[in-house]
Amino acid sequence: MTSGYRQTYDRWRADPQAFWAEAAREIAWIRPPQRIFDPEGGVYGRWFPDARCNACFNALDRHVEAGRGDQAALYYDSPVAATKRAITYRELLDETATLGAVLEDLGVAAGDPVLIYMPMIPEAIVAMLACARIGAVHSVVFGGFAAKELATRIDDAEPKVVLTASCGIEPGRIVEYKPLLDLAIGLARHKPATCVVYQRPQIEAVMNGARDRDWSELVSAAKAAGKRALCADLAATDPLYILYTSGTTGAPKGVVRDIGGYLVALKWSMSAIYDVKPGETFWTGSDIGWVVGHSYIVYGPLLHGCASVLYEGKPIGTPDAGAFWRVIQDYKVAAFFTAPTALRAVRKEDPQAKLLERYDISSLRTLFLAGERADPDTVAWAQKALGVPVVDHWWQTETGWPIVANPVGLGILPIKLGSPTVPMPGYEVRVVDEAARPLPAGTMGSIVIKLPLPPGCLPTLYRQDERMRESYLTEFPGYYKTADAGFIDEDGYLTILGRTDDIINVAGHRLSTGGMEEVVASHPDVAECAVLGIKDEIKGEQPCGFLVLKAGVNRPPEEIEKEVVKLVRDKIGPVAAFKMAIVVPRLPKTRSGKILRGTIKKIADQDPWATPATIEDPQALDEIAAVLEARAR
Ligand code: COA
Ligand code: AMP
């Protein structure tokens, strides 16, 4: 079959507004858009400026009204809690409408931020949808962050209410959320009025006076009183959520998602990119704390009337490397989406994919990968083992849905290993030099997207229009800077080579080395430091800190290294996976004082390296090489 991609992309290019007007017909609007795009609105224009809608209505009520009430909306599968539960669209709607009423009773109104700090349990999705229902703006914080990171987000979002649970479950360890939340609120300037706590059976959280309310009690009381929240009538340009992501400094960026554009883009992507039909099962093995979870565990599949799998477990160890195949079999998953790192972990445990023999995964049509570079070796392994196309696609928290993909629903394009394929409608992707001049095919440069960004992408950063302009729109006038580098080949296929800023990608998690450096430098014995992402077989990259101690410090370096590792875990969280800190005599620098990060990284990665001409003292590189060599022994 020939792909309809080219024709579709050209149709978008010929008339973007007509393209999105047609896609918008798939959404149930309260007031359909009369205007499709307002170039004068917001930072770079706004989509669907006069339309009104509700995301929760489109995700739940609409399907129940259409007769899908008894179909599974969620399959909750938790090997770590030894629980499995199917939840129908009607049940999910009932729970959501009730929690929405609870939030309203707590004084939450449309436009109010609500912070959600919860593990991968159905109540977390109910929490997100309940906010969407009443027009509250949710901000989900990933459970692997430490109290200080949570405090930063509380201060930025200033939530009236926090929704949380007593704990998360990591293999071999219960992560108590409530003490972390209490600590974060203690650290934060802003004090939320109420915390609603869902008590999990694994551990009971200690409640803290009148501020803390028991989730189940509030929900039971609301049910007994027959309270249900109605879907709020909201502007398409109103915010649906804020999702914090690593910026180049310690202060995370609050990516804002507006309602209407997001609904239109996600709905389009479910059939055109992911090739799934309403009623089929879609599984994204990520976490609701990340954008991939927001878009393709929660909103995308539910908008489309799919059953979405909510998996609280790991690719390996819960109980083994066959976990993915079991879930695909048990819920007849049609499309599965995960990060390459998860496949690398599975492959390491089960290189011959022998565990696959135990399961029937014939329901699976496509495997999608994103979050980090999909190395050709892993893609080829998965393709051979699973016998289905393995589709890499590239996007960011900021865009909310794929920028570059292989649109399987339009007819799959030939797969080139190492490339996430071609730009989706809405995105005019260019590779440019420093002066924003397009570079010829095959030449590496900065990847930018011509403005305006399509529906679904961030309209701005939360309460920071100026930071939005500075971070993304100023360096390449007329374009959005992705901060990724790469090239486009003669066939229009893109290859991503890495970030142009200090962001690294550890096990598919986006982290700022600058943020880690701020923490490392705060250790009283550290004079200066550099944190770099170095190669890791499973996680892609792993942060490594190089520290120079202050003159006169004569404690054992190993002691300080351990303290620094603990400090990063305590301040940023276990998700930083910061386990390597190395004391070095000095950091190699250029004559103008810039740390030679690139060369240090090459040495640590055991890649070929040369002494840069601008180096202040070439000896400094040899010293680093010697320290690393001694460690490796
Ligand atoms: N709450 C609390 N802690 C968490 C957590 C959570 N939700 N998620 C991870 N952590 C902890 C882990 O327990 C680990 O702690 P440890 O240092 O005590 O072992 C630490 O954070 C690092 O986690 P991670 O980098 O995920 O490593 P891992 O060894 O636990 O698992 C993989 C490795 C590859 C199996 C795992 O990273 C994975 O499945 N990744 C998928 C990536 C993904 O979903 N990306 C999202 C974008 S698509
Ligand atoms: P996040 O905002 O957490 O989704 O991270 C986005 C970043 O992850 C991108 O800017 C890329 O650097 C990287 N990334 C995501 N998907 C891919 C991919 N398919 N290939 C290469 N890098 C990717």
XYZ file of C-alpha atoms and ligand atoms in Angstrom:
704
model
C 0.000 0.000 0.000
C 1.348 3.459 -0.801
C 1.335 5.874 2.076
C -1.058 8.802 2.119
C 1.563 10.758 4.024
C 2.826 12.996 1.226
C -0.657 13.934 0.102
C -1.748 14.660 3.690
C 1.338 16.719 4.482
C 0.953 18.713 1.267
C -2.716 19.293 2.015
C -1.732 20.754 5.385
C 0.956 22.919 3.822
C -1.376 24.252 1.158
C -3.922 25.397 3.728
C -3.067 24.792 7.413
C -6.262 26.363 8.681
C -8.476 24.218 6.459
C -6.520 21.148 7.585
C -7.029 21.856 11.286
C -10.632 22.950 10.758
C -11.317 19.523 9.324
C -9.448 17.732 12.125
C -11.443 19.807 14.638
C -14.676 18.202 13.418
C -13.678 15.058 15.343
C -14.076 16.904 18.643
C -17.349 17.467 20.513
C -17.334 21.232 21.027
C -19.647 23.259 23.232
C -19.180 25.975 20.631
C -17.329 24.894 17.482
C -14.546 27.154 16.259
C -15.530 29.896 13.857
C -11.947 31.133 13.700
C -9.226 28.526 13.416
C -6.140 30.589 14.183
C -5.540 34.051 15.588
C -2.045 35.204 14.613
C -2.294 38.198 16.959
C -3.160 36.210 20.090
C -0.647 34.962 22.677
C 3.087 34.734 22.158
C 3.001 33.395 18.580
C -0.749 33.120 17.883
C -3.550 30.988 19.341
C -5.549 28.097 17.924
C -9.354 27.973 18.013
C -9.623 31.376 19.765
C -13.424 31.519 19.881
C -14.281 27.858 20.505
C -15.575 26.384 23.777
C -15.109 22.819 24.960
C -14.302 20.440 27.817
C -11.552 17.806 27.692
C -13.227 15.499 30.221
C -16.465 15.521 28.236
C -14.547 14.377 25.172
C -12.649 11.732 27.130
C -15.592 10.257 29.049
C -19.173 11.592 28.791
C -19.115 11.543 25.031
C -18.315 7.832 24.903
C -20.864 6.908 27.559
C -23.512 8.868 25.647
C -22.490 7.031 22.480
C -22.983 3.611 24.096
C -19.423 2.845 25.145
C -20.255 2.979 28.879
C -19.645 -0.713 29.550
C -16.392 -0.887 27.605
C -13.111 -0.837 29.510
C -11.569 2.616 29.595
C -8.636 1.564 31.776
C -6.892 -1.691 32.505
C -4.982 -1.109 35.702
C -2.263 -3.735 35.978
C 0.101 -3.534 38.910
C 2.576 -6.329 39.485
C 4.061 -4.304 42.355
C 0.715 -4.049 44.169
C -0.432 -7.481 42.958
C -3.627 -5.900 41.606
C -5.496 -5.943 38.310
C -8.676 -4.017 37.630
C -10.698 -3.151 34.552
C -12.584 0.138 34.791
C -15.352 0.918 32.343
C -16.015 4.300 30.803
C -19.149 4.619 32.961
C -17.250 3.827 36.152
C -14.466 6.223 35.253
C -17.025 8.934 34.538
C -18.787 8.332 37.875
C -15.537 8.490 39.848
C -14.399 11.578 37.962
C -17.671 13.473 38.338
C -17.649 12.688 42.079
C -14.074 13.793 42.644
C -14.834 16.908 40.592
C -17.630 17.700 43.082
C -15.233 17.102 45.989
C -12.785 19.592 44.484
C -15.546 22.134 43.969
C -16.561 21.719 47.607
C -12.950 22.416 48.564
C -13.239 25.743 46.784
C -11.491 24.819 43.528
C -12.882 26.765 40.572
C -12.091 26.936 36.867
C -8.582 28.294 36.310
C -7.277 27.227 39.748
C -4.106 25.110 39.688
C -4.248 21.706 41.424
C -1.057 19.743 42.008
C -1.177 15.967 41.602
C 1.624 13.981 43.230
C 0.550 10.397 42.763
C 1.771 6.991 41.680
C 0.474 4.998 38.714
C -2.956 4.170 40.133
C -6.391 4.771 38.563
C -7.129 7.497 41.127
C -4.340 9.572 39.569
C -6.155 9.525 36.225
C -9.453 10.259 37.962
C -7.682 13.245 39.555
C -6.472 14.575 36.201
C -9.856 14.159 34.548
C -11.732 15.641 37.525
C -9.608 18.782 37.178
C -10.252 18.858 33.445
C -13.973 18.476 34.130
C -14.283 21.518 36.366
C -11.682 23.580 34.498
C -9.010 23.367 37.198
C -5.471 23.277 35.801
C -3.662 20.135 36.857
C 0.035 19.865 37.354
C 1.262 16.313 37.795
C 4.645 15.884 39.479
C 6.553 12.643 38.881
C 7.002 10.525 42.018
C 10.765 10.123 41.583
C 11.472 13.774 42.400
C 12.653 14.861 45.842
C 10.892 17.296 48.173
C 12.876 20.304 46.978
C 11.846 19.775 43.346
C 8.264 19.360 44.489
C 8.552 22.591 46.501
C 9.799 24.486 43.437
C 6.750 23.316 41.505
C 4.393 24.196 44.379
C 5.835 27.701 44.463
C 5.540 28.152 40.722
C 2.031 26.740 40.278
C 0.639 27.938 43.647
C -1.987 25.182 43.844
C -5.008 25.626 46.065
C -5.268 21.868 46.549
C -2.774 18.996 46.329
C -3.982 15.502 45.480
C -1.695 12.755 46.654
C -1.488 9.151 47.794
C 0.193 7.564 50.768
C 2.853 5.858 48.664
C 4.326 4.685 45.423
C 5.829 1.233 45.033
C 9.263 0.698 43.531
C 10.568 -2.852 43.332
C 11.793 -3.727 46.815
C 10.933 -0.315 48.248
C 7.861 1.645 49.283
C 8.192 5.331 48.434
C 6.271 7.252 51.080
C 4.790 10.263 49.323
C 3.224 11.996 52.289
C 6.418 12.785 54.260
C 7.951 14.080 50.995
C 4.910 16.270 50.424
C 4.961 17.563 54.018
C 8.636 18.403 53.639
C 8.006 20.127 50.306
C 5.176 22.231 51.713
C 7.455 23.122 54.633
C 10.115 24.297 52.168
C 7.709 26.126 49.857
C 6.646 29.752 50.237
C 3.166 28.909 48.974
C 1.035 26.808 51.306
C -1.803 24.853 49.658
C -5.041 25.105 51.641
C -5.881 21.396 51.384
C -4.149 18.085 50.694
C -6.406 15.192 49.758
C -4.676 11.917 50.560
C -5.535 8.567 48.994
C -4.538 5.883 51.495
C -3.059 2.835 49.791
C -3.113 -0.429 51.733
C 0.692 -0.753 51.617
C 1.204 2.146 53.994
C -1.013 4.592 55.832
C -0.007 8.247 55.654
C -0.025 10.314 58.815
C -2.508 13.152 58.453
C -1.477 16.660 59.319
C -4.341 18.483 61.038
C -7.177 20.211 59.220
C -5.110 20.707 56.029
C -5.170 17.010 55.200
C -8.363 15.280 54.118
C -8.959 11.603 53.492
C -9.704 10.962 49.799
C -11.996 7.965 50.313
C -14.011 9.672 53.039
C -14.589 12.761 50.908
C -15.548 10.671 47.887
C -17.921 8.446 49.918
C -19.622 11.471 51.438
C -20.022 13.095 48.007
C -21.466 9.875 46.599
C -23.882 9.523 49.511
C -25.056 13.091 48.885
C -25.386 12.352 45.137
C -22.938 15.101 44.229
C -21.502 15.153 40.701
C -19.616 17.920 38.980
C -20.836 19.080 35.601
C -18.461 19.680 32.712
C -17.386 23.323 32.809
C -17.889 25.424 29.690
C -14.310 26.471 28.906
C -12.498 28.438 26.222
C -10.429 26.247 23.906
C -7.508 28.523 24.806
C -7.916 27.952 28.555
C -5.132 25.892 30.126
C -5.739 22.182 30.632
C -2.528 21.544 32.489
C 0.932 22.700 33.446
C 3.713 20.157 33.146
C 7.118 21.044 34.499
C 10.144 19.986 32.533
C 13.865 20.529 32.924
C 15.136 23.870 31.769
C 18.783 24.814 31.458
C 18.829 26.137 35.006
C 17.560 24.565 38.204
C 14.191 26.325 37.731
C 11.935 23.979 35.764
C 9.816 25.290 32.931
C 6.049 25.165 33.391
C 4.867 24.015 29.977
C 1.240 25.072 29.481
C -1.158 23.021 27.386
C -4.363 24.583 26.164
C -7.514 22.538 25.804
C -8.857 22.823 22.268
C -5.662 22.474 20.269
C -4.548 19.510 22.358
C -7.825 17.645 21.825
C -7.683 18.184 18.072
C -4.022 17.182 17.691
C -4.226 14.094 19.925
C -7.388 12.828 18.285
C -5.799 13.220 14.846
C -2.654 11.410 15.989
C -4.513 8.383 17.364
C -5.629 7.245 13.935
C -3.119 8.897 11.574
C 0.057 8.114 13.534
C -0.820 5.275 15.896
C -3.334 3.538 13.632
C -5.696 2.429 16.385
C -9.459 2.297 16.323
C -11.962 3.144 19.050
C -12.524 0.052 21.193
C -8.976 -1.259 20.723
C -6.383 -1.358 23.486
C -3.553 1.151 23.498
C -0.680 0.827 25.920
C 1.941 3.359 26.780
C 4.505 2.029 29.229
C 5.511 5.350 30.714
C 4.431 7.326 33.776
C 1.664 9.908 34.093
C 4.333 12.278 35.445
C 5.783 12.675 31.939
C 4.307 14.165 28.802
C 4.150 10.749 27.169
C 1.885 9.641 29.999
C -0.332 12.741 29.787
C -0.822 12.403 26.046
C -0.834 8.666 25.486
C -1.799 6.980 28.751
C -4.550 9.456 29.575
C -5.895 11.910 27.035
C -5.125 10.398 23.602
C -6.517 6.885 24.136
C -9.551 8.121 26.081
C -10.439 10.807 23.535
C -10.372 8.075 20.924
C -12.566 5.639 22.895
C -9.743 3.131 23.337
C -8.979 1.064 26.424
C -5.747 2.372 27.931
C -3.423 0.212 30.018
C -2.159 1.753 33.256
C 0.845 -0.368 34.148
C 2.432 0.094 37.563
C 5.542 -1.975 37.099
C 8.884 -2.151 35.337
C 9.994 -3.793 32.113
C 12.183 -6.186 34.095
C 12.090 -7.539 37.619
C 8.302 -7.355 38.029
C 8.663 -10.283 37.879
C 10.807 -10.782 34.764
C 11.663 -9.561 31.280
C 8.456 -11.109 29.918
C 6.252 -8.519 31.670
C 5.682 -6.468 28.497
C 4.622 -9.517 26.506
C 2.263 -10.673 29.250
C 0.485 -7.325 29.359
C 0.190 -7.219 25.554
C -1.362 -10.681 25.645
C -3.689 -10.095 28.620
C -5.286 -6.919 27.255
C -4.938 -7.608 23.530
C -2.836 -4.510 23.051
C -2.936 -3.258 19.438
C -0.297 -0.531 19.757
C 2.420 -0.386 22.378
C 4.553 2.681 23.092
C 7.640 2.663 25.297
C 11.134 4.116 25.593
C 14.154 2.424 23.957
C 15.813 2.157 27.369
C 13.072 -0.216 28.506
C 13.744 -2.482 25.519
C 17.464 -2.383 26.184
C 16.752 -3.516 29.741
C 14.565 -6.375 28.457
C 17.122 -7.380 25.848
C 19.921 -7.505 28.400
C 17.907 -9.929 30.564
C 16.538 -11.991 27.716
C 18.732 -11.524 24.628
C 17.036 -14.284 22.636
C 13.549 -13.070 23.647
C 12.846 -16.580 24.898
C 10.154 -15.332 27.295
C 8.090 -14.266 24.283
C 7.392 -17.936 23.577
C 5.142 -18.047 26.649
C 2.768 -15.389 25.354
C 0.424 -14.769 22.474
C 1.099 -11.236 21.296
C -0.730 -11.595 17.986
C -2.928 -8.555 18.814
C 0.105 -6.261 18.513
C 0.401 -4.385 15.229
C 3.010 -1.728 15.989
C 5.600 -0.839 18.612
C 6.303 2.890 19.035
C 9.428 4.284 20.656
C 10.234 7.801 21.886
C 11.795 9.743 24.707
C 15.398 9.305 23.611
C 17.365 8.192 20.594
C 16.313 4.740 19.398
C 19.608 3.030 18.629
C 19.416 0.922 15.429
C 20.631 -2.162 17.226
C 17.762 -2.151 19.711
C 15.181 -1.359 17.027
C 16.441 -4.205 14.846
C 16.377 -6.590 17.810
C 12.779 -5.658 18.688
C 11.632 -5.874 15.091
C 13.029 -9.361 14.763
C 11.755 -10.558 18.121
C 8.224 -9.156 17.811
C 7.713 -9.421 14.072
C 5.938 -6.045 13.902
C 7.111 -2.644 12.672
C 9.061 -0.730 15.313
C 8.428 2.965 14.834
C 10.668 5.579 16.360
C 9.146 9.047 16.744
C 10.487 12.299 18.081
C 8.807 14.908 20.213
C 9.118 16.925 23.415
C 7.159 17.919 26.499
C 6.693 21.275 24.809
C 4.976 19.895 21.707
C 2.680 17.392 23.458
C 2.485 15.122 20.405
C 4.909 13.842 17.764
C 6.836 16.318 15.625
C 8.456 13.680 13.443
C 7.020 10.197 13.068
C 6.130 7.405 10.715
C 2.367 7.860 10.298
C 1.292 4.247 10.362
C -2.401 5.109 9.995
C -1.766 6.978 6.753
C 0.207 4.003 5.453
C 3.594 3.179 6.895
C 6.647 4.678 5.191
C 9.858 2.683 4.762
C 11.695 2.527 8.097
C 15.273 3.782 8.172
C 16.953 2.599 11.341
C 18.196 5.542 13.385
C 15.663 8.005 11.974
C 12.268 8.893 13.484
C 11.110 9.419 9.850
C 9.344 12.580 8.630
C 7.591 15.738 9.922
C 3.917 15.460 10.762
C 1.378 17.932 9.373
C 1.591 21.100 11.442
C 5.357 20.979 11.674
C 7.660 22.525 9.124
C 10.977 21.234 10.397
C 14.257 22.777 9.250
C 17.895 22.241 10.060
C 19.667 25.595 10.230
C 23.000 27.233 11.046
C 23.553 29.890 13.764
C 22.094 32.574 11.487
C 18.896 30.539 10.952
C 19.905 29.740 7.339
C 18.671 26.346 6.095
C 21.468 23.809 5.667
C 21.720 21.348 2.774
C 20.557 17.739 3.133
C 22.876 15.634 5.243
C 24.449 18.596 7.053
C 24.146 18.732 10.807
C 22.666 21.819 12.462
C 20.065 23.090 14.897
C 16.587 21.679 14.431
C 13.915 24.370 14.383
C 10.190 24.465 13.622
C 8.650 27.242 11.574
C 6.116 29.284 13.544
C 3.306 29.012 14.310
C 3.523 25.744 16.184
C 0.530 23.506 15.442
C -2.430 22.879 17.763
C -1.434 20.912 20.869
C 1.948 22.577 21.345
C 2.645 24.901 24.252
C 1.173 28.373 23.825
C 3.493 29.668 26.551
C 5.266 28.881 29.843
C 3.128 29.272 32.930
C 2.927 32.980 33.779
C 6.211 33.498 31.897
C 5.583 34.759 28.367
C 8.980 36.431 28.348
C 10.807 33.221 29.309
C 8.865 31.459 26.550
C 10.186 33.986 24.007
C 13.734 33.897 25.349
C 13.931 30.117 25.649
C 12.403 29.153 22.330
C 11.674 32.005 19.944
C 14.467 34.590 20.068
C 17.547 32.750 18.847
C 16.100 31.795 15.464
C 13.586 34.521 14.543
C 10.427 33.077 13.021
C 11.169 29.611 14.369
C 10.744 27.551 17.521
C 14.094 26.245 18.773
C 13.843 22.568 19.681
C 17.348 22.552 21.275
C 17.985 19.297 19.437
C 20.634 18.972 16.744
C 20.517 16.692 13.735
C 20.167 16.516 9.974
C 17.610 15.833 7.258
C 18.559 13.423 4.469
C 17.696 13.598 0.757
C 14.443 11.730 1.366
C 13.337 14.228 4.024
C 14.021 11.822 6.903
C 15.286 13.433 10.105
C 18.040 12.115 12.359
C 18.380 13.442 15.915
C 21.948 13.580 17.176
C 21.545 15.168 20.607
C 20.734 18.287 22.538
C 22.365 21.661 21.988
C 21.888 22.633 25.640
C 22.806 21.018 28.958
C 19.852 18.617 29.005
C 20.689 14.927 29.159
C 18.455 11.945 28.726
C 18.762 9.272 31.404
C 16.541 6.207 30.906
C 14.164 8.335 28.816
C 13.972 10.930 31.589
C 14.920 14.491 30.727
C 17.325 16.027 33.225
C 19.346 19.210 33.434
C 23.042 18.846 34.198
C 23.014 22.553 35.105
C 20.445 21.776 37.796
C 22.658 18.986 39.122
C 25.714 21.250 39.072
C 23.865 23.780 41.239
C 23.318 21.044 43.834
C 26.864 19.613 43.641
C 28.380 23.101 43.951
C 26.379 23.684 47.135
C 28.480 21.048 48.967
C 30.747 22.991 51.369
C 33.923 21.222 50.210
C 33.370 21.634 46.466
C 35.159 24.526 44.758
C 33.859 23.846 41.250
C 32.281 21.054 39.304
C 31.010 19.810 35.970
C 28.195 17.283 35.528
C 28.111 15.463 32.205
C 26.004 12.751 30.668
C 28.221 9.809 29.872
C 27.350 6.722 27.857
C 25.377 3.987 29.557
C 24.532 0.660 27.983
C 20.950 0.558 29.322
C 19.973 4.107 30.235
C 21.546 5.751 27.183
C 23.240 8.308 29.373
C 24.185 8.459 33.024
C 25.153 11.651 34.858
C 28.693 11.868 36.205
C 29.999 14.695 38.363
C 33.614 15.831 38.264
C 34.489 17.780 41.397
C 37.389 19.975 42.384
C 37.728 20.405 46.122
C 38.393 23.663 47.905
C 42.017 24.325 48.917
C 42.720 23.004 52.377
C 40.070 20.273 52.332
C 41.842 17.133 53.408
C 39.039 14.671 54.089
C 39.115 11.437 52.078
C 37.754 12.166 48.568
C 35.570 8.996 48.655
C 33.712 10.403 51.649
C 32.950 13.649 49.839
C 31.949 11.771 46.671
C 29.409 9.756 48.675
C 28.018 12.904 50.272
C 27.625 14.557 46.889
C 25.755 11.534 45.500
C 23.416 11.637 48.486
C 22.950 15.386 48.151
C 21.731 15.087 44.546
C 19.394 12.238 45.486
C 18.013 14.259 48.402
C 17.632 17.515 46.485
C 16.596 16.354 42.998
C 15.489 12.798 43.636
C 16.282 9.205 42.741
C 15.146 9.840 39.168
C 18.365 11.801 38.549
C 20.175 8.432 38.808
C 23.238 10.384 39.944
C 25.566 7.686 41.218
C 28.986 8.810 40.006
C 30.924 11.662 41.574
C 34.659 11.810 40.982
C 37.145 14.124 42.645
C 39.716 15.435 40.144
C 42.699 17.745 40.693
C 41.261 20.410 38.349
C 38.899 20.839 35.423
C 40.373 21.294 31.957
C 39.474 24.736 30.614
C 39.943 26.937 27.582
C 42.088 30.016 27.896
C 38.894 32.039 28.314
C 37.921 29.856 31.293
C 35.248 27.610 29.706
C 35.208 24.038 30.999
C 35.986 21.613 28.149
C 32.915 19.470 28.734
C 32.909 17.910 25.285
C 36.454 16.615 25.632
C 35.916 15.347 29.189
C 32.856 13.481 27.915
C 34.826 11.880 25.091
C 37.468 10.712 27.542
C 34.840 9.289 29.900
C 32.987 7.636 26.991
C 36.292 6.181 25.758
C 35.743 7.861 22.398
C 38.726 9.156 20.416
C 39.669 12.634 21.612
C 42.116 15.344 20.681
C 43.468 18.193 22.735
C 41.595 21.377 21.723
C 43.810 24.192 20.459
C 42.227 26.637 22.903
C 43.120 24.640 26.010
C 44.774 26.488 28.872
C 46.919 23.569 30.032
C 46.847 20.245 28.118
C 48.086 18.450 31.228
C 44.625 18.847 32.815
C 43.090 16.430 30.297
C 45.702 13.787 30.963
C 44.977 14.112 34.679
C 41.262 13.415 34.092
C 42.116 10.463 31.840
C 44.391 9.081 34.561
C 41.708 9.407 37.277
C 39.115 7.681 35.081
C 41.533 4.921 34.167
C 42.344 4.306 37.817
C 38.591 4.064 38.565
C 37.985 1.609 35.754
C 40.614 -0.754 37.152
N 8.852 7.087 42.286
C 9.926 7.000 43.074
N 11.142 6.604 42.625
C 11.251 6.275 41.335
C 10.162 6.339 40.448
C 8.916 6.768 40.973
N 7.838 6.881 40.214
N 10.581 5.947 39.232
C 11.876 5.638 39.329
N 12.280 5.839 40.603
C 13.601 5.574 41.164
C 14.017 4.152 40.921
O 13.541 3.316 41.934
C 15.520 4.263 40.944
O 15.910 4.325 42.301
P 17.233 3.614 42.853
O 18.337 4.557 42.487
O 16.986 3.537 44.305
O 17.339 2.299 42.178
C 15.800 5.648 40.361
O 14.563 6.373 40.487
C 16.214 5.628 38.914
O 15.139 5.097 38.154
P 15.264 4.621 36.650
O 16.212 5.546 35.937
O 13.900 4.478 36.067
O 16.021 3.261 36.754
P 15.549 1.815 37.160
O 16.827 1.104 37.388
O 14.527 1.836 38.228
O 14.852 1.237 35.837
C 14.520 1.062 33.446
C 15.517 1.238 34.583
C 15.212 1.198 32.127
C 13.873 -0.272 33.570
C 13.465 2.170 33.623
O 14.105 3.402 33.622
C 12.372 2.258 32.614
O 11.498 1.456 32.478
N 12.355 3.331 31.883
C 11.291 3.628 30.947
C 11.468 5.042 30.625
C 10.222 5.813 30.572
O 9.159 5.379 30.941
N 10.392 7.047 30.133
C 9.336 8.000 30.047
C 9.354 8.698 28.729
S 8.760 7.633 27.431
P 10.884 15.159 26.931
O 10.504 16.601 26.888
O 11.130 14.665 28.295
O 9.923 14.308 26.155
O 12.281 15.055 26.195
C 12.417 15.544 24.894
C 13.801 15.291 24.395
O 14.061 13.885 24.376
C 13.987 15.754 22.974
O 14.287 17.122 22.875
C 15.118 14.856 22.511
O 16.357 15.341 22.926
C 14.821 13.549 23.225
N 14.027 12.659 22.376
C 12.717 12.382 22.472
N 12.346 11.487 21.541
C 13.439 11.200 20.808
C 13.708 10.356 19.685
N 12.753 9.611 19.138
N 14.966 10.323 19.200
C 15.942 11.076 19.748
N 15.752 11.889 20.815
C 14.523 11.958 21.348
